[in-house]
Coordinates of C-alpha atoms in Angstrom, one line a residue:
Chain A
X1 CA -47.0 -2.0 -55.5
X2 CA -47.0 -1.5 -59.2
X3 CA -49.9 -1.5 -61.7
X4 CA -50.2 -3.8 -64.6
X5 CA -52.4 -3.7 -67.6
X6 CA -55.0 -6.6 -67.7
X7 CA -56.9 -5.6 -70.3
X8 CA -56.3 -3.6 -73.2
X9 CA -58.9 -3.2 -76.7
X10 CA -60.0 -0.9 -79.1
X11 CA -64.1 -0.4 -79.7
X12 CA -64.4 0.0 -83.2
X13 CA -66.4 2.6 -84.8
X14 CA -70.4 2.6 -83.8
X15 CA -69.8 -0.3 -81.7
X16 CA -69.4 -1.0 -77.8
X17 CA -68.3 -3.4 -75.6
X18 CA -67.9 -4.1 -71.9
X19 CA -65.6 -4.9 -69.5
X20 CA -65.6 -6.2 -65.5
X21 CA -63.5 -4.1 -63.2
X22 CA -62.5 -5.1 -59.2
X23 CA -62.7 -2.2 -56.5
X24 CA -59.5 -0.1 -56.8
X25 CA -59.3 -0.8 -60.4
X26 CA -58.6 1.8 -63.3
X27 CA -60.0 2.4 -66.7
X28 CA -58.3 4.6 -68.5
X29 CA -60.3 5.5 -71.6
X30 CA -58.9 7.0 -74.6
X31 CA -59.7 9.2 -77.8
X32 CA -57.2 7.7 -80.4
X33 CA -57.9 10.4 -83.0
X34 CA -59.7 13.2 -81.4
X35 CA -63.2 14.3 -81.7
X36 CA -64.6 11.2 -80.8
X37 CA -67.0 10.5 -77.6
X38 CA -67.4 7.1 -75.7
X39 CA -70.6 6.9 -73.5
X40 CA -69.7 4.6 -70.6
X41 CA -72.6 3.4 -67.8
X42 CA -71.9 0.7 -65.2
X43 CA -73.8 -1.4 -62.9
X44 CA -72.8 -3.2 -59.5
X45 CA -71.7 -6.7 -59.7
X46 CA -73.2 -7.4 -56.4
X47 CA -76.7 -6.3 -57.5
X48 CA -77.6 -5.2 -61.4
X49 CA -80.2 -2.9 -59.6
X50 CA -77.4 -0.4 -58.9
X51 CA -76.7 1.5 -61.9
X52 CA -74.6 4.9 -62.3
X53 CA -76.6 7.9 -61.9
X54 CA -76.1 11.0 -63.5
X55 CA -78.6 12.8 -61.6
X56 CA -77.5 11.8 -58.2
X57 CA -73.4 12.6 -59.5
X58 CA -74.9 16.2 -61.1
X59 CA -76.4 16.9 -57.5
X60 CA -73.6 16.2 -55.3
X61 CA -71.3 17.6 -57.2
X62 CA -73.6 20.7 -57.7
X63 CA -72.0 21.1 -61.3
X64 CA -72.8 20.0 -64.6
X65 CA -69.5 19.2 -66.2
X66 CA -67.4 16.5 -64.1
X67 CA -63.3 16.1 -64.1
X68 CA -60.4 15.8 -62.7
X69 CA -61.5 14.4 -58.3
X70 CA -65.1 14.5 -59.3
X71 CA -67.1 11.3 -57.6
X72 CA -70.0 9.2 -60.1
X73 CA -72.3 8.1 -57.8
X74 CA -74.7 5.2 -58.2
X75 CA -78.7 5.4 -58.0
X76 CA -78.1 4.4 -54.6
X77 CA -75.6 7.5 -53.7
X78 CA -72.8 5.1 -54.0
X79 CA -69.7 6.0 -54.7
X80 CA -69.3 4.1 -58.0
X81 CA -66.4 6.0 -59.7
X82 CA -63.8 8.6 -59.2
X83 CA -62.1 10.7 -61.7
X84 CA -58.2 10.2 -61.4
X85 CA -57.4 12.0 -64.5
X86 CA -58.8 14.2 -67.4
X87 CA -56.8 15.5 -69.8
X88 CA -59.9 16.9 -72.0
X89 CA -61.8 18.5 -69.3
X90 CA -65.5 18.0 -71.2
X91 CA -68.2 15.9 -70.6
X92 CA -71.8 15.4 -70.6
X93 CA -74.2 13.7 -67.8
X94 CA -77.5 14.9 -68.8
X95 CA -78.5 13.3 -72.4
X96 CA -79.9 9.8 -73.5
X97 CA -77.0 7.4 -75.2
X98 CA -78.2 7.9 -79.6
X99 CA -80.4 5.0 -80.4
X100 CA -82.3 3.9 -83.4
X101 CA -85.7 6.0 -82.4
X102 CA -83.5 9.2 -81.4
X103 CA -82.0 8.9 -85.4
X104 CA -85.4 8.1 -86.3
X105 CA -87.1 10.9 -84.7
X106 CA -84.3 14.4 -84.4
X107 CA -82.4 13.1 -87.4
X108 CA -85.1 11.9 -90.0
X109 CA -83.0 8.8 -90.8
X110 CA -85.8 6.3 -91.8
X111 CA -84.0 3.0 -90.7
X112 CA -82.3 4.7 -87.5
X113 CA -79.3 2.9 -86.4
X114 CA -78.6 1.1 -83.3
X115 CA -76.6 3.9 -82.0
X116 CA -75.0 3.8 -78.2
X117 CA -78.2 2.6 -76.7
X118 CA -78.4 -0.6 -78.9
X119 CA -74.5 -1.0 -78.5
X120 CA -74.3 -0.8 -75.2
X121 CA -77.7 -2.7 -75.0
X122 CA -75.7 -5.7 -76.6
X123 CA -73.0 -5.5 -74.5
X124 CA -74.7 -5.6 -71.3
X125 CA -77.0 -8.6 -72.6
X126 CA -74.6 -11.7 -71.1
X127 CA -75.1 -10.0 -68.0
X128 CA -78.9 -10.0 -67.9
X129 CA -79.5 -6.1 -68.4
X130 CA -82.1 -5.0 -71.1
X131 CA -82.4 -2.4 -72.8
X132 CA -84.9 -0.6 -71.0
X133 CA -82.1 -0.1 -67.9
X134 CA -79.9 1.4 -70.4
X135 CA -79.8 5.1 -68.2
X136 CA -78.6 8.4 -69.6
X137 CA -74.9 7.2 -69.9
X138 CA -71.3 9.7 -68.7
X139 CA -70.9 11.0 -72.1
X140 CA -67.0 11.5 -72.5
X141 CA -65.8 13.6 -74.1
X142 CA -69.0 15.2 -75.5
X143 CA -69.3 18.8 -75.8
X144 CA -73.1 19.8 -75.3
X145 CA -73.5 23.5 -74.1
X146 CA -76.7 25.1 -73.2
X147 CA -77.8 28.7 -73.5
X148 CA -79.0 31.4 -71.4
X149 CA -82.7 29.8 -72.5
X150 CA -81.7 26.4 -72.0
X151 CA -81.6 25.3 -75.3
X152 CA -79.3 22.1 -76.0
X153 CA -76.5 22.6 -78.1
X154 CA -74.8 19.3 -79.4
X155 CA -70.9 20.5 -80.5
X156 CA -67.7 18.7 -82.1
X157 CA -65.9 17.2 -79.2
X158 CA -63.0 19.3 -78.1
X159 CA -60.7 15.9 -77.2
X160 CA -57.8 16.0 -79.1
X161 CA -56.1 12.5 -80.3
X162 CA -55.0 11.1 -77.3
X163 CA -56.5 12.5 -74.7
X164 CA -57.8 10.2 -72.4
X165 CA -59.7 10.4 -68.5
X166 CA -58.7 8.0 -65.9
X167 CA -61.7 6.4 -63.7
X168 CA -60.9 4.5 -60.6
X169 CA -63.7 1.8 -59.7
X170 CA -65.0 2.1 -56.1
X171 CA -66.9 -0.9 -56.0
X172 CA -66.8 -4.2 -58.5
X173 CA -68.8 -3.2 -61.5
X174 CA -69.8 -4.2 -65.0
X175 CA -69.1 -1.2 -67.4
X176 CA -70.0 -0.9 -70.9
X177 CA -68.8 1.8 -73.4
X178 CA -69.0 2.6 -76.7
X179 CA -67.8 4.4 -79.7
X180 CA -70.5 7.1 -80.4
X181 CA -72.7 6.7 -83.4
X182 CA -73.9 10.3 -83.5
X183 CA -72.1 12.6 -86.1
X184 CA -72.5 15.7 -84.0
X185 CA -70.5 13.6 -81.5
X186 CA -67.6 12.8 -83.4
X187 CA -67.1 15.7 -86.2
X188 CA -69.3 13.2 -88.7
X189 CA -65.8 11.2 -89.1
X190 CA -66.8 7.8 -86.9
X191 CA -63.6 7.1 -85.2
X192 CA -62.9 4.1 -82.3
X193 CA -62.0 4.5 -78.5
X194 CA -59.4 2.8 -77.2
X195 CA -59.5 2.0 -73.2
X196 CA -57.0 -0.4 -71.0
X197 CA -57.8 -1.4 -67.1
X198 CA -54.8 -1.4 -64.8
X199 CA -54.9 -3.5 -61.4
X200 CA -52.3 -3.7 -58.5
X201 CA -49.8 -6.1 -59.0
X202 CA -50.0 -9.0 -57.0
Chain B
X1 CA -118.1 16.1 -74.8
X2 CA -117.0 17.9 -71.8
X3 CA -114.7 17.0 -69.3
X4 CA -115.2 15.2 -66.0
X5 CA -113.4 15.6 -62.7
X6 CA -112.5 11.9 -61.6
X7 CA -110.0 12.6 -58.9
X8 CA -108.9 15.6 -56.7
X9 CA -106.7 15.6 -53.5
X10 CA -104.1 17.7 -51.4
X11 CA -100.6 15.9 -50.9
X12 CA -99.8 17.0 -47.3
X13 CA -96.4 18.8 -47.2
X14 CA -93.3 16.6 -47.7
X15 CA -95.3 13.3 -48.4
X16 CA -96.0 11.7 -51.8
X17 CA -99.2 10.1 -53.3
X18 CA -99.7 7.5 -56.5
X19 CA -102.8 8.0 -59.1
X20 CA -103.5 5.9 -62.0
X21 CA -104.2 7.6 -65.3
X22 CA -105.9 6.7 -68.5
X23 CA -104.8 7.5 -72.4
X24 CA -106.4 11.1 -72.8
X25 CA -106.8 11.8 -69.1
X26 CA -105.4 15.1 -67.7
X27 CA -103.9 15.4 -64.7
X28 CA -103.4 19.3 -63.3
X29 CA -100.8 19.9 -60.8
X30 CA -101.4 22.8 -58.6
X31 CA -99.1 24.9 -55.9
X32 CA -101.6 26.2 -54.1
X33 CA -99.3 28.0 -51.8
X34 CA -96.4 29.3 -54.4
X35 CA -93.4 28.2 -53.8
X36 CA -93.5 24.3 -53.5
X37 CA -92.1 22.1 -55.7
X38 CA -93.6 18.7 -56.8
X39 CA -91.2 15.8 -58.1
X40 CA -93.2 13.6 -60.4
X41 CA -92.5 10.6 -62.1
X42 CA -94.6 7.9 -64.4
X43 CA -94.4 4.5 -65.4
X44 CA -96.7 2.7 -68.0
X45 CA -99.3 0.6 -66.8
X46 CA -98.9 -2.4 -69.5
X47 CA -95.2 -2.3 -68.5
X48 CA -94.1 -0.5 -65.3
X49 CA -89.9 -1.0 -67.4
X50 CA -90.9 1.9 -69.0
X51 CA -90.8 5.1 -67.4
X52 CA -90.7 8.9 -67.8
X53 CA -87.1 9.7 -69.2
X54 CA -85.4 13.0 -68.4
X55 CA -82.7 12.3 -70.9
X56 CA -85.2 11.4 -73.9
X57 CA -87.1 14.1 -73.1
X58 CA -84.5 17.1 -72.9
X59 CA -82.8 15.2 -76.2
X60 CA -85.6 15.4 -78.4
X61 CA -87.4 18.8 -77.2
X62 CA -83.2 20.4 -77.7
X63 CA -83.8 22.3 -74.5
X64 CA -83.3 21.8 -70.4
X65 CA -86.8 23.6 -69.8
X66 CA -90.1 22.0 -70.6
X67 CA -92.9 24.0 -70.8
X68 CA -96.5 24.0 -72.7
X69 CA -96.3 22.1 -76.2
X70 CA -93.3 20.0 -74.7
X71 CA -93.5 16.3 -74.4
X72 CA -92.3 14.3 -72.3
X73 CA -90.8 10.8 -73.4
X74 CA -90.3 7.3 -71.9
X75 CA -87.0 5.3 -72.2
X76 CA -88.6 4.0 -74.7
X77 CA -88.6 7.2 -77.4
X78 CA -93.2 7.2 -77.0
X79 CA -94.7 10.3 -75.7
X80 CA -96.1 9.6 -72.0
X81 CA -97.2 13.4 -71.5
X82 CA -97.6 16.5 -73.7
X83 CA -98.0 20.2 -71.5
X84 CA -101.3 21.7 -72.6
X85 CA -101.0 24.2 -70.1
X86 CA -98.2 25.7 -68.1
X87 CA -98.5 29.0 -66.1
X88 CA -95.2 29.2 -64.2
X89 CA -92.9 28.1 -66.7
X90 CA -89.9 26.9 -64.9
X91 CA -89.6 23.2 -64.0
X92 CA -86.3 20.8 -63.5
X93 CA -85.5 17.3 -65.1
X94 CA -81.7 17.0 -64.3
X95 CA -81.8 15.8 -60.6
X96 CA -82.6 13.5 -58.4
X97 CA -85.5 13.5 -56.2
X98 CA -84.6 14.6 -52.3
X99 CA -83.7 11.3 -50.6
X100 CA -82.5 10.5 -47.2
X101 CA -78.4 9.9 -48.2
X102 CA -78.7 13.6 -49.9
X103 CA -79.8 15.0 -46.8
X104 CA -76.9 13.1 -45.7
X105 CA -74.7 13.9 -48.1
X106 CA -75.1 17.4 -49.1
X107 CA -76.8 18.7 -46.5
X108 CA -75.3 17.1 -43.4
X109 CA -78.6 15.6 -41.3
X110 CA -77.1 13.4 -39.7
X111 CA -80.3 11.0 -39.9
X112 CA -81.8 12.0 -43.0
X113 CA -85.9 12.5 -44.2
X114 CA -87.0 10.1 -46.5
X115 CA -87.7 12.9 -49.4
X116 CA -89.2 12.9 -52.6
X117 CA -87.6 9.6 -53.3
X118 CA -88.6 8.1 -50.3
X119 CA -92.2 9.4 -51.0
X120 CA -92.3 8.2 -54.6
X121 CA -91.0 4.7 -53.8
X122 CA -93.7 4.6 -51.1
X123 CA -96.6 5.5 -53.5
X124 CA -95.3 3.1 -56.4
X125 CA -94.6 0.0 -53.5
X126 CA -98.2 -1.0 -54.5
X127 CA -97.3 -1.4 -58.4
X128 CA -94.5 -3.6 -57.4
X129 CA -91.8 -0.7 -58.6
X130 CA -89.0 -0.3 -56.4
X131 CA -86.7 2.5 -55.0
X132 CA -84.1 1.6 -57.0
X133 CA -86.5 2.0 -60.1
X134 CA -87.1 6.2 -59.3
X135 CA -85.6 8.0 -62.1
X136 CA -84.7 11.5 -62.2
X137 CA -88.3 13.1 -62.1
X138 CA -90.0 15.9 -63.8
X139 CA -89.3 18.3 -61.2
X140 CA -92.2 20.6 -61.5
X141 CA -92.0 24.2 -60.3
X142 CA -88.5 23.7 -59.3
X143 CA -85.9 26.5 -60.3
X144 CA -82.5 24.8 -60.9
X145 CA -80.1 27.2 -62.9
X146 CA -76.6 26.4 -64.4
X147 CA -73.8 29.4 -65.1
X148 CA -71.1 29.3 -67.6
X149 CA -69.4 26.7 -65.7
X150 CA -71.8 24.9 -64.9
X151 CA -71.9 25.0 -61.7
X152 CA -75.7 24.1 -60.4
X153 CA -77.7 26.3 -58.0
X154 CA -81.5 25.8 -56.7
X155 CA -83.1 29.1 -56.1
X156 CA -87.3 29.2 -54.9
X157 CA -89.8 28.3 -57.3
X158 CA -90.9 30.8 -59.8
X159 CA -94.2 29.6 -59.1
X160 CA -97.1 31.6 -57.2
X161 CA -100.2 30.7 -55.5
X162 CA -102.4 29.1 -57.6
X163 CA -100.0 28.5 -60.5
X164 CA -100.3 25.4 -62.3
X165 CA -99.2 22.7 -65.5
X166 CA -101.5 20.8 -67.5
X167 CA -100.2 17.3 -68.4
X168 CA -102.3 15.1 -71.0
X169 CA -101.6 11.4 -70.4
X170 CA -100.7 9.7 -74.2
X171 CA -100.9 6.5 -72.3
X172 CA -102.7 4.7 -69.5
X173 CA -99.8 5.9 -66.5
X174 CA -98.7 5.2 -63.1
X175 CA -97.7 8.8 -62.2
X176 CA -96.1 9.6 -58.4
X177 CA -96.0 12.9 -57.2
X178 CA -95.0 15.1 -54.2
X179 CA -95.0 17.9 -52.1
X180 CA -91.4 17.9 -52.6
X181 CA -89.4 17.8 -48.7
X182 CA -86.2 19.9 -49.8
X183 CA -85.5 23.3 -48.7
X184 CA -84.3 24.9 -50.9
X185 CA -87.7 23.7 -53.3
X186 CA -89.9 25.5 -51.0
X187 CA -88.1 28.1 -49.9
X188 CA -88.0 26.2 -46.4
X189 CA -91.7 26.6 -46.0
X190 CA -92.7 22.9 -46.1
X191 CA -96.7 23.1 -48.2
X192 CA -99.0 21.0 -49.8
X193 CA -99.7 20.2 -53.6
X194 CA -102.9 19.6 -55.3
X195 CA -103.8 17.8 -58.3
X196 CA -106.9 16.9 -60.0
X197 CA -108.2 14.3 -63.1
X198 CA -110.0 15.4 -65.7
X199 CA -111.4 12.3 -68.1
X200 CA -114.1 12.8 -71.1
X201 CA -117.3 11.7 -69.9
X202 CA -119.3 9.0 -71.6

């Protein structure tokens, strides 16, 4: 059987959207022009209450930086996820989606803006799901580093325009994703992400 | 005014325990043995949908490790905790508590322990807060270290007999801790924790 496209968008700059996948689909998400991340989260159709976990994924994979046959697990150690393809090869797992209070508060910006959280806080709102159970998101294609110390480093993406990774779903989910707000995460030029989901034909 | 000790008590090896706190309160967490780590995690009393955030708190400090002058953030961007005192100086907040499918999963029990997350949900089931609802905790004396790659190991506590952190509540808290069930957190010597509360009398 053959895979066709049933759904195919671009996220403008500093905004999100989301999209409903079927077990055994694919969402292949793409940086159009480079530089630019996309924080995706998900949460089970069946039950909201199941949301994708970076800490759980972090500790069964026992690495920081997940690609190419790496699993994202749910908060219920649920397969939610696997990576298919990965043609940058960095990610982060381990910070916050930017939000107005994170502008407000690292940056100085007096009015912050919504940033992912409120973006993907929109998106998620038909389905029920607040802003408060917004969790740390899978950062693609954002390039944080950390030093011998610890110390977080926030760099310019290294995706270059048209890389892309390739997610297959593992259970029926509600994903939302945007196109980061954050300068550091896009080389201060805000740029969109393009995605498409492909399904098995008949 | 001086300070008053409102609450002490062990936490038998490899269980978990609930205490509420009050704004100001400090709450001392103790290894009495060396070696043991304790998974902890908070909610706010006037709204158990906000909770300690890993992510929040590892954005806006710009560092992995947490240690005395640190704070530690809800999901909501407001200080829960600040560190007043830290004398081991190594903790975790990237993973997951210990739960029985990572016993499962990673370390092959074929019936796995309940584990910190089991423990936690146990000691918060009287607030109403739910498995599902236990984040990535402040994992305190745990020594998780990340190479060049990436690539996570968890090596015994740094921390010693007697060692302890200081945590000053900025908000009236829920807080669950443990005497955290893992291994490789207590260098397969299963012990206790202790904590005390310290309010200002009058």
């Amino acid at each position: 059987m053959s895979r066709v496209e049933v759904c195919s968008a671009r996220i403008p700059p500093c905004s999100g959207r989301a999209v409903e996948l079927e077990a055994g689909d694919e969402l292949v998400v793409i940086d159009p022009m480079g530089q630019q991340v996309s924080d995706l989260t998900a949460f089970s159709r069946d039950d909201t209450a199941e949301y994708l976990s970076s800490g759980r994924s972090i500790d069964y994979a026992s690495k920081l930086w997940l690609s190419t046959g790496d699993t994202l697990y749910s908060n219920r150690s649920t397969p939610m996820f696997t990576i298919l393809e990965d043609t940058c090869g960095r990610h982060d797992f381990t910070l916050t989606p930017c939000s107005k209070k994170m502008f407000e508060i690292i940056y100085g910006e007096t009015e912050g803006r919504p940033g992912c959280e409120g973006n993907l806080a929109a998106a998620l709102a038909p389905y029920g799901i607040s802003v408060d159970r917004v969790p740390i998101a899978f950062n693609i294609f954002m390039h944080v580093a950390f030093d011998a110390e610890g110390k977080v480093a926030v760099l310019p993406p290294l995706s270059r325009a048209g890389d892309h990774i390739r997610l297959r779903a593992e259970m029926p989910l509600i994903v939302a994703m945007t196109a980061c707000s954050a300068g550091q995460s896009n080389n201060f030029s805000y740029k969109p992400i393009d995605y498409r989901v492909e399904r098995l034909a008949g």
